[in-house]
Short mmCIF file of C-alpha atoms in Angstrom, two decimals:
data_model
loop_
_atom_site.label_atom_id
_atom_site.label_comp_id
_atom_site.label_asym_id
_atom_site.label_seq_id
_atom_site.Cartn_x
_atom_site.Cartn_y
_atom_site.Cartn_z
CA MET X 1 -50.90 19.96 3.53
CA SER X 2 -52.29 22.67 5.64
CA TYR X 3 -50.78 21.00 8.81
CA HIS X 4 -47.43 21.91 7.50
CA ILE X 5 -48.44 25.40 9.33
CA ALA X 6 -46.34 25.43 12.05
CA PHE X 7 -48.63 27.46 14.61
CA ILE X 8 -51.62 25.61 13.83
CA SER X 9 -49.84 22.28 14.29
CA ALA X 10 -48.42 23.27 17.68
CA LEU X 11 -51.92 23.81 18.89
CA LEU X 12 -53.43 20.88 17.76
CA LEU X 13 -52.34 18.62 20.71
CA ILE X 14 -54.37 20.82 23.02
CA ILE X 15 -57.27 21.37 20.76
CA SER X 16 -57.91 17.87 19.45
CA CYS X 17 -57.30 16.06 22.78
CA PRO X 18 -60.07 16.14 25.67
CA ILE X 19 -57.74 16.91 28.30
CA PHE X 20 -58.63 17.99 31.56
CA ALA X 21 -56.01 20.03 33.33
CA GLN X 22 -55.40 21.06 37.26
CA SER X 23 -55.24 24.59 38.05
CA ASP X 24 -52.70 25.99 40.20
CA THR X 25 -55.27 26.67 42.97
CA ASP X 26 -57.11 23.64 42.87
CA ALA X 27 -54.96 20.78 44.51
CA SER X 28 -57.89 18.38 44.56
CA LEU X 29 -57.57 17.51 41.19
CA LYS X 30 -55.28 15.40 39.11
CA ILE X 31 -54.41 16.49 35.37
CA ASN X 32 -55.20 13.56 33.14
CA TYR X 33 -55.09 12.58 29.00
CA GLU X 34 -57.67 10.91 27.29
CA SER X 35 -56.86 9.73 23.83
CA PRO X 36 -59.57 11.04 21.15
CA ILE X 37 -59.42 7.36 19.48
CA PRO X 38 -57.82 4.32 20.82
CA TRP X 39 -53.93 4.36 20.19
CA SER X 40 -53.64 1.53 17.82
CA PRO X 41 -51.20 1.83 15.26
CA LYS X 42 -51.33 -0.37 12.12
CA GLN X 43 -48.67 -3.01 11.72
CA TYR X 44 -46.85 -4.47 8.64
CA VAL X 45 -44.28 -7.15 7.85
CA CYS X 46 -42.19 -6.18 5.04
CA GLN X 47 -40.71 -8.95 2.85
CA THR X 48 -38.04 -9.01 0.17
CA PRO X 49 -38.53 -9.54 -3.47
CA VAL X 50 -38.00 -12.49 -5.56
CA ASP X 51 -37.21 -10.67 -8.90
CA SER X 52 -35.77 -7.37 -9.87
CA ILE X 53 -38.30 -4.27 -9.05
CA ILE X 54 -38.37 -1.87 -11.95
CA ILE X 55 -39.67 1.45 -10.90
CA ASP X 56 -42.02 2.27 -13.47
CA GLY X 57 -45.38 2.80 -11.65
CA LEU X 58 -46.65 -0.78 -12.78
CA ALA X 59 -46.95 -3.61 -10.46
CA ASN X 60 -46.08 -6.16 -12.98
CA GLU X 61 -43.20 -7.75 -11.06
CA GLU X 62 -44.22 -10.93 -9.50
CA SER X 63 -43.09 -9.74 -6.01
CA TRP X 64 -45.98 -6.93 -6.38
CA GLN X 65 -48.49 -9.32 -7.71
CA VAL X 66 -47.97 -11.90 -4.58
CA LEU X 67 -48.15 -9.20 -1.64
CA ALA X 68 -51.75 -8.35 -0.26
CA TRP X 69 -52.82 -4.89 -0.35
CA SER X 70 -52.53 -3.05 2.80
CA ASP X 71 -56.04 -2.20 4.56
CA ASP X 72 -57.97 0.55 3.08
CA PHE X 73 -56.81 4.06 4.28
CA VAL X 74 -58.82 5.92 6.88
CA ASP X 75 -59.58 9.48 7.71
CA ILE X 76 -56.61 11.14 9.38
CA GLU X 77 -58.75 11.57 12.63
CA GLY X 78 -59.97 7.75 12.34
CA SER X 79 -63.24 6.85 13.77
CA LEU X 80 -64.06 10.46 14.46
CA LYS X 81 -64.75 10.94 10.92
CA PRO X 82 -66.56 8.84 8.17
CA LEU X 83 -64.59 6.50 5.98
CA PRO X 84 -62.85 7.94 2.45
CA ALA X 85 -64.87 8.43 -0.27
CA LEU X 86 -62.43 6.67 -2.46
CA LYS X 87 -60.00 3.78 -1.77
CA THR X 88 -56.28 3.77 -1.13
CA ASN X 89 -53.88 1.00 -0.46
CA MET X 90 -50.27 0.32 -0.42
CA LYS X 91 -47.34 -2.20 -0.30
CA MET X 92 -43.88 -2.49 0.64
CA LEU X 93 -40.67 -4.34 -0.15
CA TRP X 94 -36.89 -4.25 0.79
CA ASP X 95 -33.58 -5.45 -0.03
CA GLU X 96 -30.12 -4.56 0.70
CA GLU X 97 -30.41 -1.00 -1.64
CA TYR X 98 -33.93 0.14 -1.27
CA PHE X 99 -37.14 0.67 0.60
CA TYR X 100 -39.90 0.24 -2.07
CA PHE X 101 -43.25 1.31 -1.85
CA PHE X 102 -46.25 1.12 -4.39
CA ALA X 103 -49.55 2.84 -3.88
CA LYS X 104 -52.95 2.73 -5.61
CA MET X 105 -55.39 5.60 -5.45
CA GLU X 106 -59.04 5.55 -6.80
CA GLU X 107 -59.68 8.63 -8.34
CA PRO X 108 -62.24 9.53 -11.10
CA HIS X 109 -60.68 13.04 -11.77
CA ILE X 110 -56.78 12.98 -11.92
CA TRP X 111 -55.27 16.13 -11.74
CA ALA X 112 -51.75 17.81 -10.90
CA LYS X 113 -50.25 21.31 -11.57
CA LEU X 114 -46.81 21.55 -9.75
CA THR X 115 -43.83 20.41 -11.95
CA GLN X 116 -41.10 21.85 -9.99
CA ARG X 117 -39.08 19.59 -7.60
CA ASP X 118 -39.67 20.46 -3.89
CA ALA X 119 -42.53 22.61 -4.72
CA VAL X 120 -45.20 22.36 -1.86
CA ILE X 121 -46.56 19.21 -3.33
CA TYR X 122 -49.48 19.07 -0.84
CA GLN X 123 -51.14 22.01 -2.80
CA ASP X 124 -52.03 19.28 -5.63
CA ASP X 125 -53.65 15.89 -4.75
CA ASP X 126 -50.93 13.83 -3.56
CA PHE X 127 -49.43 10.43 -1.91
CA GLU X 128 -47.20 11.06 0.93
CA ILE X 129 -44.77 8.74 2.86
CA PHE X 130 -43.14 9.30 6.44
CA ILE X 131 -40.51 7.58 7.85
CA ASP X 132 -39.10 7.67 11.57
CA PRO X 133 -36.10 5.06 11.48
CA ASP X 134 -35.32 4.79 14.98
CA GLY X 135 -38.84 5.88 16.66
CA ASP X 136 -37.59 9.04 18.33
CA ALA X 137 -40.29 11.29 17.01
CA HIS X 138 -37.38 13.49 15.95
CA ASN X 139 -35.13 13.51 12.54
CA TYR X 140 -37.71 11.88 10.16
CA TYR X 141 -38.23 12.02 6.54
CA GLU X 142 -41.10 13.09 4.18
CA PHE X 143 -41.59 12.27 0.80
CA GLU X 144 -44.25 13.67 -1.32
CA ILE X 145 -45.38 13.16 -5.10
CA ASN X 146 -48.22 14.17 -7.22
CA ALA X 147 -49.67 12.69 -10.69
CA LEU X 148 -47.19 14.42 -12.51
CA ASN X 149 -44.45 12.59 -10.83
CA THR X 150 -43.21 15.78 -8.99
CA ILE X 151 -41.50 15.06 -5.82
CA TRP X 152 -40.69 17.02 -2.65
CA ASP X 153 -38.46 15.42 -0.04
CA LEU X 154 -37.75 17.12 3.21
CA PHE X 155 -35.99 16.20 6.32
CA MET X 156 -37.87 16.79 9.85
CA MET X 157 -35.73 17.63 12.68
CA TRP X 158 -38.65 17.78 14.99
CA PRO X 159 -42.67 18.35 14.65
CA TYR X 160 -44.29 21.52 14.04
CA ARG X 161 -46.12 21.53 17.31
CA HIS X 162 -42.50 22.46 19.19
CA GLN X 163 -42.32 26.42 18.26
CA VAL X 164 -38.80 26.10 17.76
CA SER X 165 -37.79 27.03 14.09
CA PRO X 166 -36.23 25.96 11.73
CA ASN X 167 -37.54 22.52 12.21
CA TYR X 168 -36.80 21.29 8.85
CA LEU X 169 -34.44 20.79 5.88
CA PHE X 170 -36.28 22.03 3.03
CA ASN X 171 -33.69 21.94 0.20
CA TRP X 172 -32.58 18.30 1.51
CA ASN X 173 -32.82 15.96 -1.66
CA VAL X 174 -32.34 12.43 -1.77
CA ASP X 175 -30.90 12.38 -5.30
CA ALA X 176 -30.46 8.70 -5.79
CA VAL X 177 -34.53 8.20 -4.98
CA ARG X 178 -36.21 6.44 -7.76
CA HIS X 179 -40.19 7.42 -8.47
CA ALA X 180 -42.65 6.75 -11.12
CA VAL X 181 -46.69 7.34 -11.72
CA HIS X 182 -49.03 5.38 -13.83
CA ILE X 183 -52.37 7.04 -14.67
CA ASN X 184 -55.40 4.79 -15.28
CA GLY X 185 -56.92 7.81 -17.35
CA THR X 186 -55.87 11.05 -18.31
CA VAL X 187 -54.30 13.46 -16.18
CA ASN X 188 -55.88 16.99 -16.22
CA ASP X 189 -58.42 16.04 -18.64
CA PRO X 190 -61.88 17.05 -16.99
CA THR X 191 -64.02 15.86 -20.18
CA ASP X 192 -63.41 11.99 -19.17
CA GLU X 193 -63.61 9.79 -16.18
CA ASP X 194 -60.58 8.31 -14.73
CA SER X 195 -60.06 5.21 -12.80
CA TYR X 196 -57.04 5.50 -10.44
CA TRP X 197 -53.29 6.22 -10.28
CA THR X 198 -50.36 4.47 -8.72
CA VAL X 199 -46.87 5.47 -7.34
CA GLU X 200 -43.93 3.50 -7.30
CA MET X 201 -40.85 4.30 -5.43
CA ALA X 202 -37.58 3.27 -4.05
CA ILE X 203 -35.74 5.05 -1.55
CA PRO X 204 -32.13 4.23 -0.90
CA TRP X 205 -30.74 3.17 2.69
CA SER X 206 -27.79 5.50 1.86
CA ALA X 207 -30.17 8.29 2.78
CA LEU X 208 -32.16 6.76 5.28
CA LYS X 209 -29.53 4.97 7.64
CA GLU X 210 -28.31 8.28 9.11
CA MET X 211 -31.05 8.32 11.41
CA ALA X 212 -31.46 4.67 11.77
CA PRO X 213 -30.64 2.50 14.79
CA ARG X 214 -26.67 1.66 14.67
CA ALA X 215 -26.69 4.30 11.70
CA LYS X 216 -27.31 1.09 9.17
CA PRO X 217 -30.03 -0.32 7.03
CA PRO X 218 -32.50 -2.39 8.77
CA GLN X 219 -31.64 -5.92 9.88
CA ALA X 220 -34.16 -8.79 10.24
CA ASN X 221 -37.02 -7.92 12.83
CA ASP X 222 -36.02 -4.28 13.26
CA GLN X 223 -39.08 -2.08 13.44
CA TRP X 224 -39.16 1.70 12.22
CA ARG X 225 -42.38 4.03 12.45
CA VAL X 226 -43.82 4.80 8.94
CA ASN X 227 -47.19 5.96 7.86
CA PHE X 228 -48.88 7.16 4.74
CA SER X 229 -51.11 10.19 3.81
CA ARG X 230 -53.03 10.81 0.79
CA VAL X 231 -54.30 14.55 0.31
CA ASP X 232 -57.42 14.95 -2.16
CA TRP X 233 -58.71 18.35 -2.42
CA THR X 234 -62.44 19.31 -3.41
CA VAL X 235 -62.24 20.92 -7.11
CA ASN X 236 -64.69 22.13 -9.80
CA LYS X 237 -64.81 20.78 -13.57
CA SER X 238 -61.98 22.61 -14.35
CA TYR X 239 -59.64 21.39 -11.51
CA GLU X 240 -59.77 24.64 -9.77
CA LYS X 241 -60.15 24.25 -5.97
CA ILE X 242 -63.65 25.30 -4.72
CA LEU X 243 -63.65 28.39 -2.62
CA ASP X 244 -65.43 28.99 0.74
CA GLU X 245 -67.15 32.42 1.01
CA LYS X 246 -64.23 34.07 2.52
CA GLY X 247 -62.15 33.21 -0.83
CA LYS X 248 -60.20 30.12 0.87
CA PRO X 249 -60.05 26.64 -0.62
CA LEU X 250 -62.09 24.32 1.19
CA PRO X 251 -60.12 22.10 3.40
CA GLU X 252 -58.72 18.88 1.78
CA ASP X 253 -59.29 15.55 2.86
CA ASN X 254 -56.55 13.63 4.46
CA TRP X 255 -56.68 9.89 4.50
CA VAL X 256 -53.74 7.61 6.08
CA TRP X 257 -52.87 4.30 6.70
CA SER X 258 -52.65 4.69 10.38
CA ALA X 259 -54.87 7.03 11.94
CA GLN X 260 -53.43 10.05 13.48
CA SER X 261 -56.16 10.97 15.96
CA ALA X 262 -56.01 14.56 14.60
CA ILE X 263 -55.30 16.61 11.47
CA ALA X 264 -51.62 16.45 12.23
CA MET X 265 -49.50 14.08 10.30
CA HIS X 266 -46.55 15.27 12.17
CA MET X 267 -47.43 13.30 15.23
CA PRO X 268 -44.81 10.09 14.56
CA GLU X 269 -46.06 8.48 17.89
CA TRP X 270 -49.41 7.70 15.97
CA TRP X 271 -47.45 6.32 12.96
CA GLY X 272 -47.80 2.66 12.08
CA TYR X 273 -45.00 -0.03 12.85
CA VAL X 274 -43.11 -1.71 9.84
CA GLN X 275 -41.09 -4.70 10.60
CA PHE X 276 -38.34 -5.94 8.22
CA ALA X 277 -38.26 -9.51 7.49
CA ASP X 278 -35.46 -11.42 5.80
CA ILE X 279 -37.88 -13.65 4.17
CA PRO X 280 -38.95 -13.92 0.25
CA VAL X 281 -42.70 -12.46 -0.61
CA ASP X 282 -43.32 -15.91 -2.24
CA GLN X 283 -42.94 -17.46 1.56
CA GLU X 284 -45.58 -17.28 4.40
CA VAL X 285 -45.68 -13.76 6.09
CA PRO X 286 -43.96 -13.98 9.49
CA ASP X 287 -46.02 -13.12 12.47
CA PHE X 288 -45.55 -9.27 13.84
CA ILE X 289 -43.47 -9.13 17.13
CA ASN X 290 -45.40 -6.89 19.61
CA LYS X 291 -42.69 -5.19 21.63
CA PRO X 292 -43.99 -4.66 25.35
CA ASP X 293 -41.55 -1.60 25.49
CA GLU X 294 -43.99 0.05 23.13
CA GLN X 295 -46.50 0.20 25.80
CA ILE X 296 -43.67 1.78 28.06
CA LYS X 297 -43.45 4.52 25.40
CA TRP X 298 -46.83 5.10 24.98
CA ALA X 299 -47.46 5.68 28.48
CA LEU X 300 -44.81 8.21 28.53
CA TRP X 301 -46.52 9.94 25.82
CA GLN X 302 -49.61 10.50 27.71
CA LEU X 303 -47.59 11.95 30.57
CA TYR X 304 -45.90 14.36 27.96
CA TYR X 305 -49.60 15.34 26.66
CA GLN X 306 -50.45 15.93 30.67
CA GLN X 307 -47.57 18.10 30.97
CA ALA X 308 -48.01 19.81 27.77
CA ASP X 309 -51.42 20.78 28.31
CA TYR X 310 -50.58 21.96 31.97
CA HIS X 311 -47.93 24.44 30.55
CA SER X 312 -50.11 25.67 28.12
CA LYS X 313 -52.72 26.77 30.86
CA ASN X 314 -50.43 27.59 33.50
CA GLY X 315 -47.08 28.92 31.81
CA HIS X 316 -44.81 26.61 33.76
CA TYR X 317 -44.29 22.81 33.81
CA LEU X 318 -45.80 20.75 36.85
CA SER X 319 -42.93 19.42 38.90
CA ASP X 320 -45.24 17.14 41.39
CA ILE X 321 -45.51 13.90 39.45
CA SER X 322 -48.64 13.04 42.14
CA LYS X 323 -50.65 15.36 40.29
CA PHE X 324 -50.45 13.34 36.95
CA THR X 325 -52.83 10.53 36.11
CA ILE X 326 -50.39 7.52 35.73
CA PRO X 327 -51.30 5.26 32.92
CA VAL X 328 -51.80 1.71 33.77
CA ILE X 329 -50.24 -1.02 31.41
CA GLY X 330 -50.62 -4.71 31.49
CA GLU X 331 -47.21 -6.52 30.46
CA CYS X 332 -44.77 -4.37 32.61
CA SER X 333 -44.53 -2.24 35.67
CA PHE X 334 -44.52 1.12 34.88
CA ILE X 335 -43.40 3.64 37.58
CA PRO X 336 -42.12 6.88 36.05
CA GLU X 337 -39.84 9.66 37.39
CA LEU X 338 -40.07 13.58 36.78
CA PHE X 339 -37.55 16.18 36.76
CA ALA X 340 -39.16 19.39 35.53
CA GLY X 341 -37.92 23.09 35.85
CA ARG X 342 -39.75 26.24 34.31
CA TYR X 343 -38.35 25.84 30.85
CA ALA X 344 -38.00 21.90 30.60
CA PHE X 345 -38.80 18.60 31.89
CA GLN X 346 -38.43 14.72 31.13
CA PHE X 347 -40.43 11.71 32.27
CA SER X 348 -38.51 8.51 32.62
CA ALA X 349 -39.38 4.77 33.28
CA ASP X 350 -37.40 1.53 33.13
CA SER X 351 -37.75 -0.68 29.94
CA CYS X 352 -39.78 -4.09 30.66
CA ASN X 353 -36.56 -5.96 31.22
CA GLY X 354 -35.19 -3.22 33.68
CA LYS X 355 -31.90 -3.04 31.70
CA ARG X 356 -32.47 0.27 30.07
CA ALA X 357 -34.78 3.15 30.85
CA TRP X 358 -36.93 5.51 28.31
CA VAL X 359 -36.85 9.14 28.47
CA ILE X 360 -39.03 11.69 26.88
CA ASN X 361 -38.46 15.41 27.11
CA GLU X 362 -40.33 18.68 26.67
CA MET X 363 -39.42 18.40 23.15
CA GLY X 364 -41.22 15.19 22.72
CA LYS X 365 -38.22 13.39 21.71
CA ILE X 366 -38.07 9.61 23.19
CA VAL X 367 -34.96 7.86 23.76
CA SER X 368 -33.53 4.57 25.68
CA VAL X 369 -30.73 5.16 27.66
CA LYS X 370 -28.50 3.07 29.97
CA LYS X 371 -29.20 2.78 33.39
#
């Protein structure tokens, strides 16, 4: 979607977030970050199927039938905007070979035009999957699909907010990905009213494990960062995009599983959590395990936002950590350290058990390191 434009996405962090920064001449103020909406990523416990999954766009298998739908998707900006006009929901499964997805999108007018693989699919109404296996906010996967079953798969080395290019592998393909679409209605027929369309996809671990912890498929209780987006354009009765007074298409709607706080899917720190459970779907759903280190990481992200804002206003990074507003977290102590030069910085803080440390740098990459 239009959030792929690198320059606009690079500015979103500054424009969308109410941050109040200290100037070079005012030593009495601390810089601060206030989240536009509460940081509360969605959580999902992903179980294993009890039968073979046939990728046909239909949820006929018992495994899909017994699974509850996700919460309804919300606007990409969360509570800052009204709820979507149309329902979108998804389900997930996993086994030793694939990560499975099923999504259902209410839509009275189903249309699509793009038929070539790796076309810019968000120019149509589409459904999108984002996967960051190790949660470092770099080296993640994106899959987009339209109602004609045309896909675009690409590998992102880092988000667009970092003005360092190229940041993606456009012609990177997962040849073994399996995908199908089902139309409850008729695609590209404006003379009738449709009901919904569904997407079913199986992404092989052979493609995803390269960026996963331990360079392997997930194990029970592993947690990956995942999010979903649905693009919905405003079109006329001929399925042509409606233009504004400048001749440009009206902005698309972006509806997501886990709210992003801004019109920017490429902020992986806001994506939801998927916990893999080695338990079949016909058994009780295990509890999601809240890991206190995720609060440490979010606190570091808040310092990162403060530093990014300061740099945008002053042209260099701030090296005095006493000038930052230090987030307070409940379960663990948070005593960050800062190392900063003119062109780079890193914040670090001990993990909750004190055995490792979390580090985030000026590129927004967050990793765990041995002390």
